[in-house]
Amino acid sequence: SFGSGSPPRACAARSYYLNIHSPLADGVTEDVVAHPWLFENAPGVKFEGAIHETVHPSLTTRGMNPAQTEIAVHHFGYSSEAALAPRLERNLAALRRQAESGNAKPIIHFYLGTTLLGLKRYDEAMAELKQAIAAQELHWRVRANASYALIRAYAARGDLAGATASAEEAVTLYPRDRMAWALRGKVALQAGKFDLAAQSFARTLSLRETFGAEASFHDIGDAGLEHDLGQALACIGRNTEAIEHYERALSAGLPAAIARPTHSLLAFLYYLQEQPESALKHLAEVPADEQTFEAL
């Protein structure tokens, strides 16, 4: 080690991935991407792209393929919708210029699609995302991400039939991918298909996500998934199981905005189970004035 005075060991690779975790505004989802941000300062190595600039192509061209690491970097630029909107408008302008330059790569459709989705321009987003999905030369992770963004676009428009069809296609194409099953569960929950939602969330919790080189994925933490599974189970009257998963969600660290209504739901479920002490315990976690608390 450097501290002991002995010479440092030779590096095993000339570049390494760092795992960038960016919490999103909903408090339970985060964007995760493996970026080769640790690399030898070699001739010809440079960043490329109008947005989400990447050094990956120039590294691989020179045989400096990045090695995976467990190093995590936490980035909070996406955690506020108010802060994100100006960035999305800036990105859209840069992407439009790149698309019109005549030498844009197929991944431009993915970036345009996700940017337009963030701006709630759903029809335009869907058109770009479908082009990204059709581009077979793109890394499978990018095409998977485009599929997931397309599901979100359909759901945001209120087209549950389109969202359901896209979700079923996603779990067929990417059966080991955590977000495919999570989105299938969310669409099923929105459509009132609670058995299917419960099955999907349980499947999601049994999987662990894998990083894709230079391609981010959205991951819902276990706290959010346990909460969604509890909700699906409660909707079909499986209250004992619902209580178990809601409790797990709270233990895993739900954001306060979601934890408060979860305490209320647990109080109601414990009341139905004729467990008043447990019901009161959760009611005590819900902000309310004394009169309201006594009435409850």
GROMACS .gro file of C-alpha atoms in nm:
model
  296
    1SER     CA    1   0.000   0.000   0.000
    2PHE     CA    2   0.106   0.360  -0.044
    3GLY     CA    3   0.088   0.418   0.331
    4SER     CA    4   0.335   0.144   0.417
    5GLY     CA    5   0.601   0.265   0.179
    6SER     CA    6   0.593  -0.049  -0.032
    7PRO     CA    7   0.551  -0.003  -0.408
    8PRO     CA    8   0.192  -0.002  -0.539
    9ARG     CA    9   0.062  -0.310  -0.719
   10ALA     CA   10   0.026  -0.290  -1.095
   11CYS     CA   11  -0.328  -0.213  -1.215
   12ALA     CA   12  -0.518  -0.513  -1.353
   13ALA     CA   13  -0.684  -0.298  -1.623
   14ARG     CA   14  -0.633   0.035  -1.794
   15SER     CA   15  -0.987   0.156  -1.719
   16TYR     CA   16  -1.259   0.081  -1.464
   17TYR     CA   17  -1.635   0.127  -1.429
   18LEU     CA   18  -1.774   0.331  -1.140
   19ASN     CA   19  -2.139   0.273  -1.050
   20ILE     CA   20  -2.332   0.602  -1.050
   21HIS     CA   21  -2.650   0.603  -0.837
   22SER     CA   22  -2.891   0.893  -0.898
   23PRO     CA   23  -3.207   0.902  -0.680
   24LEU     CA   24  -3.519   1.016  -0.870
   25ALA     CA   25  -3.786   1.255  -0.752
   26ASP     CA   26  -4.034   0.982  -0.650
   27GLY     CA   27  -3.813   0.888  -0.355
   28VAL     CA   28  -3.810   0.511  -0.425
   29THR     CA   29  -3.654   0.481  -0.772
   30GLU     CA   30  -3.297   0.551  -0.874
   31ASP     CA   31  -3.112   0.566  -1.202
   32VAL     CA   32  -2.801   0.347  -1.199
   33VAL     CA   33  -2.529   0.346  -1.464
   34ALA     CA   34  -2.182   0.198  -1.491
   35HIS     CA   35  -1.948   0.466  -1.632
   36PRO     CA   36  -1.574   0.414  -1.705
   37TRP     CA   37  -1.478   0.724  -1.512
   38LEU     CA   38  -1.145   0.585  -1.393
   39PHE     CA   39  -0.906   0.540  -1.684
   40GLU     CA   40  -0.549   0.586  -1.799
   41ASN     CA   41  -0.485   0.925  -1.959
   42ALA     CA   42  -0.383   0.771  -2.291
   43PRO     CA   43  -0.353   0.941  -2.634
   44GLY     CA   44  -0.682   0.945  -2.825
   45VAL     CA   45  -0.905   0.879  -2.526
   46LYS     CA   46  -1.182   1.138  -2.529
   47PHE     CA   47  -1.546   1.198  -2.439
   48GLU     CA   48  -1.811   1.194  -2.713
   49GLY     CA   49  -2.178   1.291  -2.742
   50ALA     CA   50  -2.407   1.591  -2.708
   51ILE     CA   51  -2.535   1.482  -2.367
   52HIS     CA   52  -2.441   1.197  -2.132
   53GLU     CA   53  -2.093   1.228  -2.281
   54THR     CA   54  -1.909   0.897  -2.284
   55VAL     CA   55  -1.547   0.792  -2.311
   56HIS     CA   56  -1.641   0.427  -2.362
   57PRO     CA   57  -1.606   0.403  -2.747
   58SER     CA   58  -1.255   0.549  -2.751
   59LEU     CA   59  -1.148   0.314  -2.469
   60THR     CA   60  -1.272   0.000  -2.645
   61THR     CA   61  -1.129   0.113  -2.980
   62ARG     CA   62  -0.786   0.124  -2.815
   63GLY     CA   63  -0.825  -0.211  -2.639
   64MET     CA   64  -0.866  -0.046  -2.298
   65ASN     CA   65  -1.184  -0.237  -2.209
   66PRO     CA   66  -1.311  -0.128  -1.865
   67ALA     CA   67  -1.321  -0.370  -1.572
   68GLN     CA   68  -1.618  -0.376  -1.336
   69THR     CA   69  -1.581  -0.250  -0.978
   70GLU     CA   70  -1.804  -0.223  -0.671
   71ILE     CA   71  -1.729   0.150  -0.633
   72ALA     CA   72  -2.049   0.356  -0.594
   73VAL     CA   73  -2.083   0.728  -0.666
   74HIS     CA   74  -2.400   0.906  -0.548
   75HIS     CA   75  -2.536   1.184  -0.770
   76PHE     CA   76  -2.840   1.396  -0.676
   77GLY     CA   77  -2.904   1.598  -0.994
   78TYR     CA   78  -3.228   1.410  -1.071
   79SER     CA   79  -3.382   1.412  -0.722
   80SER     CA   80  -3.595   1.725  -0.777
   81GLU     CA   81  -3.844   1.772  -1.063
   82ALA     CA   82  -3.802   2.151  -1.038
   83ALA     CA   83  -3.427   2.120  -1.088
   84LEU     CA   84  -3.463   1.860  -1.363
   85ALA     CA   85  -3.696   2.051  -1.600
   86PRO     CA   86  -3.442   2.315  -1.718
   87ARG     CA   87  -3.183   2.040  -1.770
   88LEU     CA   88  -3.426   1.842  -1.987
   89GLU     CA   89  -3.501   2.147  -2.203
   90ARG     CA   90  -3.128   2.210  -2.244
   91ASN     CA   91  -3.070   1.843  -2.332
   92LEU     CA   92  -3.352   1.842  -2.587
   93ALA     CA   93  -3.203   2.138  -2.772
   94ALA     CA   94  -2.859   1.974  -2.781
   95LEU     CA   95  -3.004   1.642  -2.897
   96ARG     CA   96  -3.206   1.809  -3.173
   97ARG     CA   97  -2.889   1.977  -3.302
   98GLN     CA   98  -2.705   1.645  -3.298
   99ALA     CA   99  -2.992   1.464  -3.474
  100GLU     CA  100  -2.997   1.728  -3.748
  101SER     CA  101  -2.619   1.715  -3.798
  102GLY     CA  102  -2.641   1.412  -4.026
  103ASN     CA  103  -2.395   1.196  -3.829
  104ALA     CA  104  -2.610   1.104  -3.529
  105LYS     CA  105  -2.589   0.746  -3.399
  106PRO     CA  106  -2.900   0.533  -3.330
  107ILE     CA  107  -2.870   0.592  -2.955
  108ILE     CA  108  -2.987   0.949  -3.021
  109HIS     CA  109  -3.341   0.810  -3.048
  110PHE     CA  110  -3.314   0.665  -2.698
  111TYR     CA  111  -3.191   0.991  -2.548
  112LEU     CA  112  -3.454   1.193  -2.734
  113GLY     CA  113  -3.724   0.952  -2.620
  114THR     CA  114  -3.631   0.961  -2.252
  115THR     CA  115  -3.585   1.340  -2.259
  116LEU     CA  116  -3.928   1.393  -2.420
  117LEU     CA  117  -4.081   1.152  -2.169
  118GLY     CA  118  -3.939   1.362  -1.886
  119LEU     CA  119  -4.098   1.667  -2.047
  120LYS     CA  120  -4.435   1.481  -2.069
  121ARG     CA  121  -4.441   1.500  -2.449
  122TYR     CA  122  -4.559   1.143  -2.467
  123ASP     CA  123  -4.645   1.095  -2.837
  124GLU     CA  124  -4.309   1.234  -2.950
  125ALA     CA  125  -4.132   1.026  -2.686
  126MET     CA  126  -4.300   0.705  -2.800
  127ALA     CA  127  -4.202   0.762  -3.163
  128GLU     CA  128  -3.833   0.803  -3.068
  129LEU     CA  129  -3.835   0.510  -2.826
  130LYS     CA  130  -3.982   0.275  -3.086
  131GLN     CA  131  -3.696   0.365  -3.321
  132ALA     CA  132  -3.444   0.291  -3.046
  133ILE     CA  133  -3.605  -0.048  -2.974
  134ALA     CA  134  -3.586  -0.136  -3.345
  135ALA     CA  135  -3.212  -0.053  -3.367
  136GLN     CA  136  -3.059  -0.397  -3.322
  137GLU     CA  137  -2.704  -0.257  -3.324
  138LEU     CA  138  -2.767  -0.093  -2.987
  139HIS     CA  139  -2.656  -0.267  -2.667
  140TRP     CA  140  -2.936  -0.487  -2.530
  141ARG     CA  141  -2.948  -0.280  -2.213
  142VAL     CA  142  -3.024   0.038  -2.408
  143ARG     CA  143  -3.304  -0.138  -2.598
  144ALA     CA  144  -3.440  -0.276  -2.269
  145ASN     CA  145  -3.436   0.072  -2.119
  146ALA     CA  146  -3.619   0.204  -2.423
  147SER     CA  147  -3.885  -0.065  -2.374
  148TYR     CA  148  -3.928   0.035  -2.010
  149ALA     CA  149  -3.957   0.403  -2.100
  150LEU     CA  150  -4.218   0.311  -2.361
  151ILE     CA  151  -4.422   0.131  -2.093
  152ARG     CA  152  -4.409   0.444  -1.876
  153ALA     CA  153  -4.516   0.661  -2.169
  154TYR     CA  154  -4.819   0.442  -2.244
  155ALA     CA  155  -4.917   0.438  -1.875
  156ALA     CA  156  -4.873   0.816  -1.840
  157ARG     CA  157  -5.106   0.869  -2.139
  158GLY     CA  158  -5.364   0.644  -1.975
  159ASP     CA  159  -5.327   0.377  -2.247
  160LEU     CA  160  -5.325   0.073  -2.018
  161ALA     CA  161  -5.376  -0.168  -2.308
  162GLY     CA  162  -5.057  -0.041  -2.473
  163ALA     CA  163  -4.870  -0.040  -2.143
  164THR     CA  164  -4.983  -0.397  -2.067
  165ALA     CA  165  -4.880  -0.527  -2.409
  166SER     CA  166  -4.539  -0.359  -2.381
  167ALA     CA  167  -4.488  -0.493  -2.027
  168GLU     CA  168  -4.568  -0.849  -2.136
  169GLU     CA  169  -4.323  -0.815  -2.424
  170ALA     CA  170  -4.057  -0.683  -2.185
  171VAL     CA  171  -4.076  -0.977  -1.942
  172THR     CA  172  -4.058  -1.214  -2.239
  173LEU     CA  173  -3.750  -1.044  -2.384
  174TYR     CA  174  -3.575  -0.970  -2.052
  175PRO     CA  175  -3.696  -1.238  -1.804
  176ARG     CA  176  -3.402  -1.188  -1.568
  177ASP     CA  177  -3.428  -0.811  -1.561
  178ARG     CA  178  -3.568  -0.664  -1.241
  179MET     CA  179  -3.731  -0.356  -1.390
  180ALA     CA  180  -3.925  -0.556  -1.651
  181TRP     CA  181  -4.118  -0.736  -1.378
  182ALA     CA  182  -4.152  -0.425  -1.160
  183LEU     CA  183  -4.315  -0.231  -1.443
  184ARG     CA  184  -4.539  -0.526  -1.526
  185GLY     CA  185  -4.654  -0.515  -1.163
  186LYS     CA  186  -4.713  -0.140  -1.165
  187VAL     CA  187  -4.917  -0.155  -1.486
  188ALA     CA  188  -5.121  -0.447  -1.349
  189LEU     CA  189  -5.182  -0.255  -1.027
  190GLN     CA  190  -5.298   0.048  -1.225
  191ALA     CA  191  -5.527  -0.175  -1.433
  192GLY     CA  192  -5.681  -0.341  -1.126
  193LYS     CA  193  -5.523  -0.682  -1.202
  194PHE     CA  194  -5.411  -0.734  -0.844
  195ASP     CA  195  -5.322  -1.105  -0.863
  196LEU     CA  196  -5.095  -1.036  -1.160
  197ALA     CA  197  -4.944  -0.738  -0.979
  198ALA     CA  198  -4.867  -0.945  -0.669
  199GLN     CA  199  -4.708  -1.217  -0.880
  200SER     CA  200  -4.496  -0.961  -1.066
  201PHE     CA  201  -4.370  -0.780  -0.755
  202ALA     CA  202  -4.282  -1.111  -0.587
  203ARG     CA  203  -4.082  -1.208  -0.897
  204THR     CA  204  -3.904  -0.871  -0.894
  205LEU     CA  205  -3.797  -0.915  -0.531
  206SER     CA  206  -3.642  -1.253  -0.619
  207LEU     CA  207  -3.411  -1.097  -0.879
  208ARG     CA  208  -3.098  -0.885  -0.856
  209GLU     CA  209  -3.019  -0.630  -1.125
  210THR     CA  210  -2.706  -0.648  -1.338
  211PHE     CA  211  -2.523  -0.346  -1.471
  212GLY     CA  212  -2.509  -0.282  -1.842
  213ALA     CA  213  -2.196  -0.127  -1.985
  214GLU     CA  214  -2.255   0.242  -2.054
  215ALA     CA  215  -2.629   0.195  -2.022
  216SER     CA  216  -2.821   0.301  -1.715
  217PHE     CA  217  -3.117   0.123  -1.567
  218HIS     CA  218  -3.382   0.234  -1.321
  219ASP     CA  219  -3.399   0.027  -1.007
  220ILE     CA  220  -3.679   0.032  -0.750
  221GLY     CA  221  -3.538  -0.041  -0.406
  222ASP     CA  222  -3.674  -0.326  -0.199
  223ALA     CA  223  -3.865  -0.082   0.024
  224GLY     CA  224  -4.075   0.039  -0.269
  225LEU     CA  225  -4.131  -0.312  -0.402
  226GLU     CA  226  -4.236  -0.448  -0.063
  227HIS     CA  227  -4.483  -0.157  -0.039
  228ASP     CA  228  -4.627  -0.228  -0.385
  229LEU     CA  229  -4.655  -0.601  -0.310
  230GLY     CA  230  -4.834  -0.519   0.016
  231GLN     CA  231  -5.077  -0.297  -0.174
  232ALA     CA  232  -5.156  -0.568  -0.431
  233LEU     CA  233  -5.211  -0.829  -0.160
  234ALA     CA  234  -5.437  -0.596   0.042
  235CYS     CA  235  -5.649  -0.536  -0.268
  236ILE     CA  236  -5.725  -0.908  -0.297
  237GLY     CA  237  -5.792  -0.954   0.073
  238ARG     CA  238  -5.471  -1.134   0.166
  239ASN     CA  239  -5.436  -0.907   0.467
  240THR     CA  240  -5.192  -1.113   0.678
  241GLU     CA  241  -4.943  -1.123   0.389
  242ALA     CA  242  -5.008  -0.756   0.309
  243ILE     CA  243  -4.921  -0.661   0.668
  244GLU     CA  244  -4.598  -0.860   0.647
  245HIS     CA  245  -4.483  -0.679   0.332
  246TYR     CA  246  -4.591  -0.334   0.448
  247GLU     CA  247  -4.389  -0.389   0.769
  248ARG     CA  248  -4.088  -0.496   0.563
  249ALA     CA  249  -4.127  -0.183   0.351
  250LEU     CA  250  -4.116   0.040   0.658
  251SER     CA  251  -3.817  -0.148   0.800
  252ALA     CA  252  -3.632  -0.107   0.467
  253GLY     CA  253  -3.670   0.272   0.484
  254LEU     CA  254  -3.965   0.416   0.293
  255PRO     CA  255  -3.951   0.793   0.227
  256ALA     CA  256  -4.161   0.989   0.477
  257ALA     CA  257  -4.422   1.087   0.220
  258ILE     CA  258  -4.494   0.718   0.153
  259ALA     CA  259  -4.434   0.595   0.507
  260ARG     CA  260  -4.714   0.808   0.658
  261PRO     CA  261  -4.999   0.661   0.451
  262THR     CA  262  -4.842   0.316   0.496
  263HIS     CA  263  -4.874   0.351   0.873
  264SER     CA  264  -5.241   0.444   0.823
  265LEU     CA  265  -5.299   0.142   0.600
  266LEU     CA  266  -5.133  -0.086   0.851
  267ALA     CA  267  -5.348   0.055   1.128
  268PHE     CA  268  -5.658  -0.029   0.924
  269LEU     CA  269  -5.535  -0.379   0.836
  270TYR     CA  270  -5.446  -0.456   1.197
  271TYR     CA  271  -5.794  -0.330   1.296
  272LEU     CA  272  -5.947  -0.575   1.048
  273GLN     CA  273  -5.730  -0.850   1.198
  274GLU     CA  274  -5.861  -0.755   1.546
  275GLN     CA  275  -5.518  -0.648   1.670
  276PRO     CA  276  -5.596  -0.306   1.824
  277GLU     CA  277  -5.260  -0.261   1.999
  278SER     CA  278  -5.073  -0.296   1.670
  279ALA     CA  279  -5.325  -0.065   1.503
  280LEU     CA  280  -5.271   0.205   1.766
  281LYS     CA  281  -4.894   0.167   1.739
  282HIS     CA  282  -4.909   0.262   1.372
  283LEU     CA  283  -5.166   0.536   1.424
  284ALA     CA  284  -4.920   0.697   1.665
  285GLU     CA  285  -4.682   0.741   1.368
  286VAL     CA  286  -4.941   0.939   1.169
  287PRO     CA  287  -4.940   1.315   1.231
  288ALA     CA  288  -5.282   1.415   1.365
  289ASP     CA  289  -5.422   1.638   1.634
  290GLU     CA  290  -5.524   1.480   1.965
  291GLN     CA  291  -5.899   1.488   1.894
  292THR     CA  292  -5.855   1.314   1.558
  293PHE     CA  293  -5.627   1.052   1.713
  294GLU     CA  294  -5.879   0.975   1.989
  295ALA     CA  295  -6.158   0.942   1.733
  296LEU     CA  296  -5.950   0.702   1.527
   0.00000   0.00000   0.00000
